[in-house]
């Protein structure tokens, strides 16, 4: 028989993993949705600092941005590496926003940990067991994105790799699964069912990425709000800087939203979350009345 999974609250001591995860002062799994936003990739100091200030003004809680980018083609922009991490740290310094950034390679985990407040493990690496194990030895919280081809069990087992190394500060992120639209209207299909399934199965916070989950900027707000409506604890969203020419953006230019839209999402997602919490309270009361 296989060993019961700690992420399912079935470790030897029967203890559940934390329902809330804190990154500096920012809480995931609390009373309101946590909003991470920023560029797809750190492309320059001016771009990242500009966007970081916009994210803060829009009400975002954390800054995202890739310094190491997992690109489909090895000939595409791969990120600024250490220089990108330094820029992210400068953006944190200026805005106070904690930073989440992707670590692609076990060999970079120490370096990334020196700059980041939260380590991102991307969709392509969800099955990268040595990287998951190493993340399990770190002190920083981990944002674990779902592989576009992963079942719920595979995703939770990836979290288990991290948790069983001793790091239980894990936030799950649904970012869309591979679909059949051939890019006409869907880069991926945002799997909102899995968000509900995660909440049913585990206590870990789960957030939604409507940017990679749709691939189109005019679909991001709708998908973001739908994610919060089904119970996501937060969002991670790609933003393009004010006045930026899309043709000059090196990574995921099509899906970046402007910060005015981001501000709208922040406000609307809070209202939707409040409606959802009220609805859940009513359902609980109804269930209690039926049971009595
Ligand atoms: C990202 O968020 O920067 C990213 C590359 O996303 P994913 O791993 O979900 O493709
Ligand atoms: Mn991207």
XYZ file of C-alpha atoms and ligand atoms in Angstrom:
303
model
C 0.000 0.000 0.000
C 1.339 3.440 -0.792
C 2.060 5.983 1.943
C -0.836 8.407 2.526
C -0.272 11.912 1.218
C 0.568 14.668 3.668
C -1.089 17.233 1.359
C -4.360 15.363 1.838
C -4.043 15.773 5.617
C -3.231 12.096 5.902
C 0.304 12.261 7.196
C 1.108 10.133 10.235
C 0.094 12.910 12.615
C -3.176 13.570 10.730
C -2.263 17.257 10.485
C -3.490 19.301 7.534
C -1.189 21.574 5.600
C -1.621 25.290 6.219
C -4.760 26.850 4.777
C -3.039 30.204 4.793
C 0.409 30.957 3.434
C 2.193 34.225 4.176
C 4.709 35.896 1.904
C 6.224 38.769 3.849
C 3.066 40.583 4.970
C 0.861 39.160 2.203
C -1.562 36.366 3.008
C -2.946 33.704 0.671
C -6.112 31.944 1.824
C -7.388 34.832 3.933
C -10.585 36.829 3.710
C -9.933 38.480 0.359
C -8.313 37.441 -2.926
C -4.570 38.020 -3.172
C -3.518 39.644 -6.424
C -0.087 39.059 -7.962
C 0.650 41.079 -11.090
C 3.557 42.166 -13.230
C 5.276 41.572 -16.530
C 5.632 38.136 -18.072
C 9.400 38.648 -18.180
C 11.713 41.197 -16.633
C 12.903 42.856 -19.832
C 14.542 46.012 -18.493
C 14.848 48.056 -15.330
C 12.601 50.854 -16.612
C 9.912 48.407 -17.775
C 9.804 46.451 -14.494
C 9.987 49.429 -12.143
C 7.302 51.232 -14.145
C 4.973 48.224 -14.044
C 5.680 47.616 -10.342
C 4.503 51.156 -9.503
C 1.405 50.651 -11.654
C 0.625 47.335 -9.928
C 0.920 48.954 -6.550
C -1.288 51.880 -7.538
C -3.868 49.412 -8.929
C -4.089 47.648 -5.550
C -1.964 44.572 -6.347
C -0.445 42.680 -3.420
C 2.662 41.173 -5.022
C 4.892 41.603 -8.060
C 5.547 38.833 -10.592
C 8.162 38.733 -13.380
C 10.391 36.069 -14.872
C 14.170 36.445 -14.797
C 14.601 32.867 -16.050
C 12.055 32.184 -18.781
C 10.980 28.731 -19.984
C 10.512 29.443 -23.708
C 9.256 26.994 -26.273
C 12.087 27.881 -28.650
C 15.667 28.014 -27.360
C 16.200 30.932 -29.745
C 13.647 33.169 -28.009
C 14.493 35.577 -25.171
C 15.422 33.452 -22.169
C 15.318 36.165 -19.499
C 17.935 38.440 -17.962
C 18.976 35.922 -15.285
C 20.786 37.472 -12.317
C 20.346 40.992 -13.675
C 16.603 40.347 -13.808
C 16.621 39.244 -10.167
C 18.444 42.442 -9.184
C 15.824 44.491 -11.002
C 13.029 42.653 -9.176
C 14.725 43.361 -5.848
C 14.979 47.045 -6.782
C 11.270 47.067 -7.669
C 10.457 45.559 -4.262
C 12.631 48.164 -2.610
C 10.778 50.993 -4.363
C 7.224 49.694 -4.015
C 7.246 47.395 -1.003
C 5.622 44.632 -3.095
C 6.960 41.125 -2.337
C 8.309 39.331 -5.395
C 7.534 35.938 -6.906
C 9.760 34.693 -9.723
C 10.329 31.395 -11.471
C 13.211 29.064 -10.736
C 13.864 26.819 -13.707
C 16.885 24.876 -12.632
C 18.081 23.217 -9.416
C 21.442 24.952 -9.932
C 19.769 28.402 -9.693
C 17.648 27.834 -6.625
C 20.113 29.393 -4.178
C 20.606 32.443 -6.355
C 16.873 32.962 -6.910
C 16.216 32.493 -3.183
C 18.568 35.375 -2.404
C 16.273 37.786 -4.290
C 12.761 36.315 -4.309
C 10.126 36.258 -1.568
C 8.370 33.293 -3.167
C 9.688 30.674 -5.609
C 7.605 29.908 -8.679
C 7.740 26.432 -10.177
C 6.274 26.682 -13.652
C 3.961 24.447 -15.615
C 6.807 22.827 -17.532
C 8.623 21.891 -14.352
C 5.754 20.538 -12.296
C 7.062 17.045 -13.068
C 10.700 17.987 -12.391
C 11.146 15.957 -9.222
C 14.700 17.035 -8.311
C 13.581 20.684 -8.491
C 10.492 19.949 -6.374
C 12.641 18.169 -3.786
C 15.062 21.087 -3.665
C 12.177 23.545 -3.271
C 11.079 21.367 -0.360
C 14.366 22.137 1.392
C 13.972 25.914 1.036
C 12.579 28.366 3.551
C 10.677 30.434 0.972
C 7.028 29.714 0.102
C 6.464 28.063 -3.271
C 3.939 28.884 -5.993
C 3.368 25.563 -7.766
C 1.784 25.904 -11.189
C -0.087 22.976 -12.633
C 1.409 21.287 -15.665
C -0.958 21.765 -18.603
C -1.190 17.990 -18.877
C -1.400 17.058 -15.199
C -4.227 15.296 -13.430
C -5.287 16.536 -10.013
C -3.457 13.631 -8.416
C -0.215 14.361 -10.284
C -0.419 18.019 -9.268
C -1.037 17.182 -5.612
C 1.786 14.642 -5.681
C 4.082 17.386 -6.996
C 3.045 19.452 -3.957
C 3.714 16.386 -1.833
C 7.333 16.304 -3.075
C 7.766 19.834 -1.732
C 5.864 19.257 1.511
C 7.675 16.036 2.326
C 10.983 17.911 2.184
C 9.717 20.045 5.061
C 8.452 23.104 3.191
C 4.697 23.258 3.697
C 4.301 26.840 2.497
C 2.754 25.958 -0.862
C 0.257 27.868 -2.992
C -1.208 25.987 -5.960
C -1.883 27.767 -9.257
C -4.212 26.631 -12.050
C -2.970 28.120 -15.339
C -4.954 26.314 -17.992
C -4.707 22.931 -19.631
C -4.003 22.111 -23.251
C -7.069 22.442 -25.417
C -8.460 22.110 -28.917
C -8.948 25.694 -30.070
C -5.610 25.819 -31.923
C -5.010 29.259 -30.515
C -8.012 30.756 -32.304
C -9.675 31.685 -29.009
C -7.790 29.703 -26.372
C -4.113 29.415 -25.691
C -5.202 27.022 -22.941
C -8.472 26.137 -21.236
C -8.690 27.507 -17.725
C -9.867 24.548 -15.688
C -12.210 26.055 -13.134
C -13.451 22.607 -12.115
C -10.028 21.784 -10.761
C -10.053 24.866 -8.528
C -13.161 23.504 -6.831
C -11.679 20.004 -6.736
C -8.524 21.323 -5.056
C -10.586 23.123 -2.425
C -12.507 19.940 -1.777
C -9.346 17.831 -1.516
C -6.737 19.915 0.301
C -6.327 22.854 2.642
C -3.639 24.568 0.574
C -4.504 27.927 -0.990
C -5.135 27.839 -4.740
C -4.947 30.752 -7.170
C -5.778 31.161 -10.856
C -3.683 32.506 -13.748
C -6.166 33.958 -16.260
C -3.334 35.282 -18.473
C -1.819 31.950 -19.530
C -5.230 30.370 -18.963
C -6.719 32.356 -21.856
C -3.848 33.905 -23.831
C -5.968 36.888 -24.882
C -6.037 40.181 -22.996
C -9.722 40.811 -23.622
C -10.544 37.511 -21.906
C -8.350 37.982 -18.837
C -10.768 39.988 -16.663
C -13.687 37.611 -17.223
C -11.587 34.540 -16.489
C -10.078 36.211 -13.420
C -13.475 37.011 -11.923
C -14.795 33.543 -12.756
C -11.804 32.090 -10.898
C -12.636 34.076 -7.781
C -16.317 33.135 -8.134
C -15.466 29.422 -7.958
C -13.343 29.928 -4.870
C -9.791 30.807 -5.929
C -7.800 32.484 -3.158
C -6.143 34.859 -5.584
C -4.914 35.630 -9.085
C -1.636 35.996 -10.936
C -1.925 38.342 -13.895
C 0.424 39.627 -16.596
C 0.542 43.376 -17.108
C 1.961 45.513 -19.891
C 3.354 48.924 -18.934
C 1.548 52.153 -19.760
C 2.727 53.533 -23.100
C 4.525 50.298 -24.046
C 4.432 49.220 -27.699
C 3.210 45.631 -27.823
C 5.402 44.978 -30.846
C 8.440 45.631 -28.638
C 7.444 43.278 -25.808
C 9.646 40.169 -25.869
C 7.388 37.719 -24.086
C 3.606 37.080 -24.141
C 2.789 40.487 -25.620
C -0.794 39.560 -26.547
C -2.061 38.652 -23.123
C -0.733 41.525 -20.976
C -3.477 43.809 -19.641
C -3.171 47.496 -18.751
C -3.110 48.564 -15.137
C -6.520 50.290 -15.362
C -8.036 46.906 -16.144
C -5.992 45.434 -13.302
C -7.438 48.002 -10.893
C -10.922 47.030 -12.083
C -10.153 43.348 -11.477
C -8.833 44.062 -7.968
C -12.051 45.876 -6.991
C -14.457 43.475 -8.691
C -12.685 40.369 -7.385
C -13.033 41.656 -3.811
C -16.757 42.233 -4.306
C -17.234 38.791 -5.871
C -15.289 37.183 -3.046
C -17.530 38.883 -0.474
C -20.659 37.658 -2.290
C -19.209 34.158 -2.396
C -18.392 34.172 1.322
C -21.936 35.326 2.141
C -23.343 32.599 -0.100
C -21.164 29.966 1.625
C -22.414 31.125 5.031
C -26.011 30.772 3.848
C -25.321 27.281 2.529
C -23.744 26.296 5.852
C -26.753 27.582 7.779
C -29.066 25.665 5.454
C -27.055 22.466 5.908
C -27.067 22.933 9.696
C -30.828 23.471 9.710
C -31.329 20.297 7.682
C -29.101 18.287 10.010
C -30.883 19.444 13.181
C 4.826 32.299 -16.032
O 3.901 32.480 -15.216
O 5.751 33.082 -16.170
C 4.821 31.088 -16.878
C 5.835 30.799 -17.667
O 3.693 30.368 -16.762
P 3.480 28.777 -16.959
O 4.596 28.081 -16.245
O 2.142 28.557 -16.337
O 3.484 28.543 -18.445
Mn 3.929 34.662 -19.687
